[in-house]
Coordinates of N, CA and C in Angstrom, one line a residue:
X1 N -19.4 29.9 12.7 CA -18.8 28.7 12.2 C -19.0 27.6 13.3
X2 N -19.4 26.4 12.7 CA -19.7 25.3 13.6 C -18.4 24.5 13.7
X3 N -18.0 24.1 15.0 CA -16.7 23.4 15.2 C -16.9 22.0 14.6
X4 N -15.9 21.5 14.0 CA -15.9 20.1 13.4 C -15.4 19.1 14.4
X5 N -16.1 18.0 14.4 CA -15.6 16.9 15.3 C -14.5 16.1 14.7
X6 N -14.4 16.2 13.4 CA -13.3 15.5 12.7 C -12.1 16.4 12.5
X7 N -11.0 16.0 13.0 CA -9.9 16.8 12.8 C -9.0 16.3 11.7
X8 N -8.4 17.1 10.9 CA -7.5 16.7 9.9 C -6.2 16.2 10.4
X9 N -5.8 14.9 10.1 CA -4.5 14.4 10.5 C -3.5 14.4 9.4
X10 N -2.3 14.7 9.7 CA -1.3 14.6 8.7 C -0.2 13.5 9.0
X11 N -0.5 12.7 10.0 CA 0.5 11.5 10.3 C -0.1 10.2 9.7
X12 N 0.9 9.3 9.6 CA 0.5 7.9 9.1 C 0.0 7.1 10.3
X13 N -0.8 6.2 10.0 CA -1.3 5.3 11.1 C -0.3 4.2 11.3
X14 N -0.4 3.5 12.4 CA 0.6 2.4 12.7 C 0.5 1.3 11.6
X15 N -0.8 1.0 11.2 CA -1.0 0.0 10.2 C -0.3 0.4 8.9
X16 N -0.4 1.6 8.4 CA 0.2 2.1 7.2 C 1.8 2.0 7.3
X17 N 2.3 2.3 8.5 CA 3.7 2.2 8.6 C 4.2 0.7 8.6
X18 N 3.5 -0.1 9.2 CA 3.8 -1.5 9.2 C 3.8 -2.1 7.7
X19 N 2.8 -1.7 7.0 CA 2.7 -2.2 5.6 C 3.9 -1.7 4.7
X20 N 4.2 -0.4 4.9 CA 5.3 0.2 4.2 C 6.6 -0.5 4.6
X21 N 6.8 -0.7 5.9 CA 8.0 -1.4 6.4 C 8.1 -2.8 5.8
X22 N 7.1 -3.5 5.7 CA 7.1 -4.9 5.2 C 7.4 -4.9 3.7
X23 N 6.9 -3.9 2.9 CA 7.3 -3.8 1.5 C 8.7 -3.5 1.3
X24 N 9.2 -2.5 2.1 CA 10.6 -2.1 2.0 C 11.5 -3.3 2.3
X25 N 11.1 -4.0 3.4 CA 11.9 -5.3 3.8 C 11.9 -6.3 2.7
X26 N 10.8 -6.5 2.1 CA 10.7 -7.5 0.9 C 11.6 -7.1 -0.2
X27 N 11.5 -5.8 -0.6 CA 12.4 -5.3 -1.7 C 13.9 -5.4 -1.4
X28 N 14.2 -5.1 -0.2 CA 15.6 -5.2 0.3 C 16.1 -6.6 0.2
X29 N 15.3 -7.6 0.7 CA 15.7 -9.0 0.7 C 15.9 -9.5 -0.8
X30 N 15.0 -9.1 -1.7 CA 15.1 -9.5 -3.1 C 16.4 -8.9 -3.7
X31 N 16.6 -7.7 -3.4 CA 17.8 -6.9 -3.9 C 19.1 -7.6 -3.4
X32 N 19.2 -7.9 -2.1 CA 20.4 -8.6 -1.6 C 20.6 -9.9 -2.2
X33 N 19.6 -10.7 -2.4 CA 19.7 -12.0 -3.0 C 20.3 -11.9 -4.4
X34 N 19.8 -11.0 -5.2 CA 20.3 -10.8 -6.5 C 21.7 -10.3 -6.6
X35 N 22.0 -9.4 -5.7 CA 23.4 -8.9 -5.6 C 24.4 -10.1 -5.2
X36 N 24.0 -10.9 -4.3 CA 24.8 -12.1 -3.9 C 25.0 -13.0 -5.1
X37 N 23.9 -13.2 -5.8 CA 24.0 -14.1 -7.0 C 25.0 -13.5 -8.0
X38 N 24.8 -12.3 -8.3 CA 25.7 -11.6 -9.3 C 27.1 -11.6 -8.8
X39 N 27.4 -11.4 -7.6 CA 28.8 -11.5 -7.1 C 29.4 -12.9 -7.2
X40 N 28.6 -13.9 -6.8 CA 29.0 -15.3 -7.0 C 29.3 -15.6 -8.5
X41 N 28.5 -15.2 -9.4 CA 28.7 -15.5 -10.8 C 29.9 -14.8 -11.3
X42 N 30.1 -13.6 -10.8 CA 31.3 -12.8 -11.2 C 32.6 -13.5 -10.7
X43 N 32.6 -14.0 -9.5 CA 33.7 -14.8 -8.9 C 33.9 -16.1 -9.7
X44 N 32.9 -16.7 -10.2 CA 33.0 -17.9 -10.9 C 33.7 -17.6 -12.2
X45 N 33.3 -16.5 -12.9 CA 33.9 -16.2 -14.2 C 35.3 -15.7 -14.0
X46 N 35.6 -15.1 -12.9 CA 37.0 -14.7 -12.6 C 37.9 -15.9 -12.4
X47 N 37.4 -17.0 -11.7 CA 38.1 -18.2 -11.6 C 38.4 -18.8 -13.0
X48 N 37.4 -18.9 -13.8 CA 37.6 -19.5 -15.1 C 38.6 -18.7 -15.9
X49 N 38.6 -17.4 -15.8 CA 39.6 -16.6 -16.5 C 41.0 -16.8 -15.9
X50 N 41.1 -16.9 -14.6 CA 42.4 -17.2 -13.9 C 42.9 -18.6 -14.4
X51 N 42.0 -19.5 -14.5 CA 42.5 -20.8 -15.0 C 43.0 -20.8 -16.4
X52 N 42.3 -20.0 -17.2 CA 42.8 -19.8 -18.6 C 44.2 -19.1 -18.7
X53 N 44.3 -18.1 -17.9 CA 45.7 -17.4 -17.8 C 46.7 -18.3 -17.3
X54 N 46.4 -19.1 -16.2 CA 47.4 -19.9 -15.6 C 47.8 -21.1 -16.6
X55 N 46.8 -21.6 -17.2 CA 47.0 -22.7 -18.2 C 47.9 -22.1 -19.3
X56 N 47.6 -21.0 -19.9 CA 48.4 -20.4 -21.0 C 49.8 -20.1 -20.6
X57 N 50.0 -19.6 -19.3 CA 51.3 -19.2 -18.9 C 52.2 -20.5 -18.6
X58 N 51.6 -21.5 -18.1 CA 52.3 -22.8 -17.8 C 52.6 -23.4 -19.2
X59 N 51.7 -23.4 -20.1 CA 52.0 -24.0 -21.4 C 53.1 -23.2 -22.2
X60 N 53.1 -21.9 -22.1 CA 54.2 -21.1 -22.7 C 55.5 -21.4 -22.0
X61 N 55.5 -21.5 -20.7 CA 56.7 -21.7 -19.9 C 57.3 -23.1 -20.3
X62 N 56.4 -24.1 -20.4 CA 56.8 -25.4 -20.8 C 57.4 -25.5 -22.2
X63 N 56.8 -24.7 -23.2 CA 57.4 -24.7 -24.5 C 58.7 -24.0 -24.5
X64 N 58.9 -23.0 -23.8 CA 60.2 -22.2 -23.7 C 61.3 -22.9 -23.0
X65 N 60.9 -23.8 -22.0 CA 61.9 -24.4 -21.2 C 62.0 -25.9 -21.4
X66 N 61.2 -26.5 -22.3 CA 61.4 -27.9 -22.6 C 60.8 -28.8 -21.6
X67 N 59.8 -28.4 -20.8 CA 59.2 -29.2 -19.9 C 58.4 -28.5 -18.9
X68 N 57.6 -29.2 -18.1 CA 56.7 -28.5 -17.2 C 57.4 -28.0 -16.0
X69 N 57.0 -26.9 -15.4 CA 57.6 -26.4 -14.1 C 57.4 -27.4 -13.0
X70 N 58.2 -27.3 -12.0 CA 58.1 -28.2 -10.8 C 56.9 -27.9 -9.9
X71 N 56.5 -28.8 -9.2 CA 55.4 -28.7 -8.2 C 55.7 -27.5 -7.3
X72 N 54.7 -26.6 -7.1 CA 54.9 -25.5 -6.2 C 54.2 -25.8 -4.9
X73 N 54.4 -25.0 -3.9 CA 53.8 -25.1 -2.6 C 52.3 -24.7 -2.7
X74 N 51.5 -25.1 -1.8 CA 50.1 -24.7 -1.8 C 50.1 -23.2 -1.8
X75 N 49.3 -22.6 -2.7 CA 49.2 -21.1 -2.7 C 50.4 -20.4 -3.4
X76 N 51.4 -21.2 -3.8 CA 52.6 -20.7 -4.5 C 52.6 -20.9 -5.9
X77 N 53.5 -20.3 -6.6 CA 53.7 -20.5 -8.0 C 54.4 -21.8 -8.2
X78 N 54.2 -22.4 -9.4 CA 55.0 -23.6 -9.8 C 56.5 -23.2 -9.8
X79 N 57.3 -24.2 -9.4 CA 58.7 -24.0 -9.2 C 59.3 -23.6 -10.6
X80 N 60.1 -22.6 -10.6 CA 60.7 -22.1 -11.9 C 59.9 -21.0 -12.6
X81 N 58.7 -20.7 -12.2 CA 57.9 -19.6 -12.7 C 58.0 -18.4 -11.7
X82 N 57.8 -17.3 -12.4 CA 57.7 -16.0 -11.6 C 56.4 -15.3 -11.9
X83 N 56.1 -14.3 -11.2 CA 54.8 -13.5 -11.4 C 54.8 -12.9 -12.8
X84 N 56.0 -12.6 -13.3 CA 56.2 -12.1 -14.7 C 55.6 -13.0 -15.8
X85 N 55.6 -14.3 -15.5 CA 55.2 -15.2 -16.5 C 53.7 -15.1 -16.8
X86 N 53.0 -14.4 -15.9 CA 51.5 -14.3 -16.0 C 51.0 -13.1 -16.8
X87 N 51.9 -12.5 -17.6 CA 51.5 -11.4 -18.5 C 50.9 -10.2 -17.7
X88 N 51.4 -9.8 -16.7 CA 50.9 -8.7 -16.0 C 49.7 -8.9 -15.1
X89 N 49.2 -10.2 -15.1 CA 48.0 -10.5 -14.2 C 48.6 -10.8 -12.9
X90 N 48.3 -10.1 -11.8 CA 48.9 -10.4 -10.5 C 48.5 -11.7 -10.0
X91 N 49.5 -12.5 -9.5 CA 49.3 -13.8 -9.0 C 48.7 -13.6 -7.5
X92 N 47.7 -14.4 -7.3 CA 47.1 -14.4 -5.9 C 47.1 -15.8 -5.4
X93 N 47.5 -16.0 -4.2 CA 47.5 -17.4 -3.7 C 46.1 -18.0 -3.5
X94 N 45.1 -17.1 -3.3 CA 43.7 -17.5 -3.1 C 42.9 -17.3 -4.3
X95 N 42.2 -18.3 -4.7 CA 41.3 -18.2 -5.9 C 40.2 -17.3 -5.6
X96 N 39.5 -16.8 -6.7 CA 38.3 -15.9 -6.5 C 37.2 -16.5 -5.7
X97 N 37.2 -17.8 -5.6 CA 36.1 -18.5 -4.8 C 36.6 -18.9 -3.5
X98 N 37.8 -18.6 -3.1 CA 38.2 -18.8 -1.7 C 39.1 -20.0 -1.5
X99 N 39.2 -20.8 -2.5 CA 40.2 -21.9 -2.3 C 41.6 -21.5 -2.6
X100 N 42.6 -22.4 -2.5 CA 44.0 -22.0 -2.7 C 44.5 -22.8 -3.9
X101 N 45.4 -22.2 -4.7 CA 46.0 -22.9 -5.9 C 47.0 -23.8 -5.4
X102 N 47.1 -25.0 -6.0 CA 48.2 -25.9 -5.7 C 48.5 -26.6 -7.0
X103 N 49.6 -26.1 -7.7 CA 50.0 -26.7 -8.9 C 50.7 -28.0 -8.8
X104 N 50.2 -29.0 -9.5 CA 50.9 -30.3 -9.5 C 51.1 -30.8 -10.9
X105 N 52.4 -31.0 -11.2 CA 52.8 -31.4 -12.5 C 52.7 -33.0 -12.5
X106 N 52.0 -33.5 -13.4 CA 51.8 -35.0 -13.4 C 50.3 -35.3 -13.3
X107 N 50.1 -36.3 -12.5 CA 48.7 -36.8 -12.5 C 48.3 -37.2 -11.1
X108 N 47.8 -36.3 -10.3 CA 47.3 -36.6 -8.9 C 46.0 -37.3 -8.9
X109 N 45.3 -37.4 -10.1 CA 44.0 -38.1 -10.1 C 44.0 -39.2 -11.1
X110 N 43.2 -40.2 -11.0 CA 43.1 -41.3 -11.9 C 42.7 -40.8 -13.3
X111 N 43.3 -41.3 -14.3 CA 42.9 -41.0 -15.7 C 42.9 -39.6 -16.1
X112 N 43.7 -38.7 -15.4 CA 43.7 -37.3 -15.7 C 44.6 -37.0 -16.9
X113 N 45.9 -37.6 -16.7 CA 46.9 -37.3 -17.8 C 47.2 -35.8 -17.8
X114 N 48.3 -35.5 -18.4 CA 48.7 -34.0 -18.6 C 49.0 -33.4 -17.3
X115 N 49.0 -32.1 -17.3 CA 49.4 -31.4 -16.1 C 48.0 -31.0 -15.4
X116 N 48.1 -30.8 -14.1 CA 46.9 -30.5 -13.3 C 47.2 -29.4 -12.4
X117 N 46.3 -28.4 -12.5 CA 46.3 -27.3 -11.5 C 45.2 -27.6 -10.5
X118 N 45.6 -27.8 -9.3 CA 44.6 -28.2 -8.2 C 44.1 -26.9 -7.5
X119 N 42.8 -26.9 -7.3 CA 42.2 -25.9 -6.4 C 41.8 -26.6 -5.1
X120 N 42.3 -26.2 -4.0 CA 41.8 -26.7 -2.8 C 40.6 -26.0 -2.3
X121 N 39.5 -26.6 -2.4 CA 38.2 -26.0 -2.1 C 38.0 -25.7 -0.7
X122 N 37.4 -24.6 -0.3 CA 37.0 -24.4 1.1 C 35.7 -25.1 1.5
X123 N 34.8 -25.3 0.6 CA 33.6 -26.0 0.9 C 33.2 -26.9 -0.3
X124 N 33.6 -28.1 -0.3 CA 33.4 -29.0 -1.4 C 31.9 -29.3 -1.7
X125 N 31.0 -29.1 -0.8 CA 29.6 -29.3 -1.0 C 28.9 -28.1 -1.7
X126 N 29.6 -27.0 -1.9 CA 29.1 -25.9 -2.4 C 28.7 -26.1 -4.0
X127 N 27.4 -25.9 -4.3 CA 27.0 -26.1 -5.8 C 27.8 -25.2 -6.7
X128 N 28.5 -24.2 -6.2 CA 29.2 -23.3 -7.1 C 30.2 -24.0 -8.0
X129 N 30.8 -25.1 -7.5 CA 31.8 -25.8 -8.2 C 31.2 -26.5 -9.4
X130 N 30.0 -27.0 -9.3 CA 29.3 -27.5 -10.5 C 29.0 -26.5 -11.5
X131 N 28.7 -25.3 -11.1 CA 28.5 -24.2 -12.0 C 29.8 -23.8 -12.7
X132 N 30.9 -23.8 -12.0 CA 32.2 -23.5 -12.6 C 32.5 -24.6 -13.7
X133 N 32.2 -25.8 -13.3 CA 32.5 -26.9 -14.3 C 31.6 -26.7 -15.6
X134 N 30.4 -26.2 -15.4 CA 29.5 -26.0 -16.6 C 30.1 -24.8 -17.4
X135 N 30.8 -23.9 -16.8 CA 31.4 -22.8 -17.5 C 32.6 -23.2 -18.3
X136 N 33.3 -24.2 -17.7 CA 34.6 -24.7 -18.4 C 34.3 -25.8 -19.4
X137 N 33.5 -26.8 -19.0 CA 33.4 -27.9 -20.0 C 31.9 -28.5 -19.9
X138 N 31.9 -29.7 -19.3 CA 30.7 -30.5 -19.3 C 29.7 -30.4 -18.2
X139 N 29.9 -29.7 -17.2 CA 29.0 -29.7 -16.0 C 29.0 -30.9 -15.1
X140 N 29.9 -31.9 -15.4 CA 30.0 -33.1 -14.7 C 31.4 -33.1 -14.0
X141 N 31.4 -33.1 -12.6 CA 32.6 -33.0 -11.9 C 33.4 -34.2 -11.9
X142 N 33.0 -35.3 -12.5 CA 33.8 -36.5 -12.6 C 34.5 -36.7 -13.9
X143 N 34.2 -35.9 -14.9 CA 34.7 -36.0 -16.2 C 35.2 -34.6 -16.7
X144 N 35.8 -34.6 -17.9 CA 36.2 -33.3 -18.5 C 37.5 -32.7 -17.9
X145 N 37.7 -31.4 -18.3 CA 38.9 -30.7 -17.8 C 38.9 -30.3 -16.3
X146 N 37.7 -30.0 -15.9 CA 37.5 -29.5 -14.5 C 36.8 -30.6 -13.8
X147 N 37.5 -31.2 -12.7 CA 36.9 -32.3 -12.0 C 37.3 -32.3 -10.6
X148 N 36.5 -33.1 -9.8 CA 36.8 -33.3 -8.4 C 37.8 -34.4 -8.3
X149 N 38.9 -34.3 -7.5 CA 39.8 -35.4 -7.4 C 39.9 -36.0 -6.0
X150 N 39.4 -35.2 -5.0 CA 39.2 -35.8 -3.7 C 38.0 -34.9 -3.1
X151 N 37.5 -35.3 -2.0 CA 36.4 -34.7 -1.4 C 36.6 -33.2 -1.1
X152 N 37.9 -32.7 -1.0 CA 38.2 -31.4 -0.7 C 39.0 -30.7 -1.8
X153 N 39.2 -31.3 -3.0 CA 40.0 -30.8 -4.0 C 39.4 -30.8 -5.4
X154 N 39.5 -29.8 -6.2 CA 39.0 -29.7 -7.6 C 40.3 -29.4 -8.4
X155 N 40.3 -30.0 -9.6 CA 41.4 -29.7 -10.4 C 41.0 -29.3 -11.9
X156 N 41.9 -28.6 -12.5 CA 41.8 -28.3 -13.9 C 42.9 -29.0 -14.7
X157 N 42.6 -29.9 -15.5 CA 43.5 -30.7 -16.2 C 43.8 -30.1 -17.6
X158 N 45.0 -29.9 -18.0 CA 45.4 -29.5 -19.3 C 46.6 -30.1 -19.7
X159 N 46.8 -30.2 -21.0 CA 48.0 -30.8 -21.7 C 49.0 -29.7 -21.9
X160 N 50.3 -30.0 -21.7 CA 51.3 -29.0 -22.0 C 51.5 -28.8 -23.5

C-alpha cells in the first residue's frame, strides 16, 4: 500500500467556525430584537387594560357614592377607594410601562374636562407613548382621551 500524502481531517477550519459564529450571532440578534418588541407590545396592551379597569372602577365608585373619589397620592389609590374596588385585579403603584399612577379628580390639563388618571412617565421621549395612544384612541398625544399634559406626564381622560 502506498502512503497517502493527504490525511483525512475531522475538524472544522477557523474560517468555517467564524462563519458559523457570525450566523449564530445574527440569528440571536434578530431573535432578541423581536422578543423585546413583543414584550413592549405586551406591556402597552397591559397598560391599556389597566386603564380600562381603573376607569370602570372609578366610574362605578362614583355612581355608588354620588361623586368622584378624592385625589390620591402618586402611586396610591384615589382617596376613598380600596383595592377591592378593582374587581380582584391587584393594584400596582407602577404602571406596566414603568411610570407611576397619579389620580387627579378634576382637570389638571387644559380642555380635558371630566376625571383624569395621570401617568407620570419615566421617559417622555419614548415613542411607546404614541403607540399606547394609538391603541386607546387617535394616535395624537395632544387630543383624545389619552394625551400628554406636561413634558413628563401623560393622562387618560374619562367622564364619570
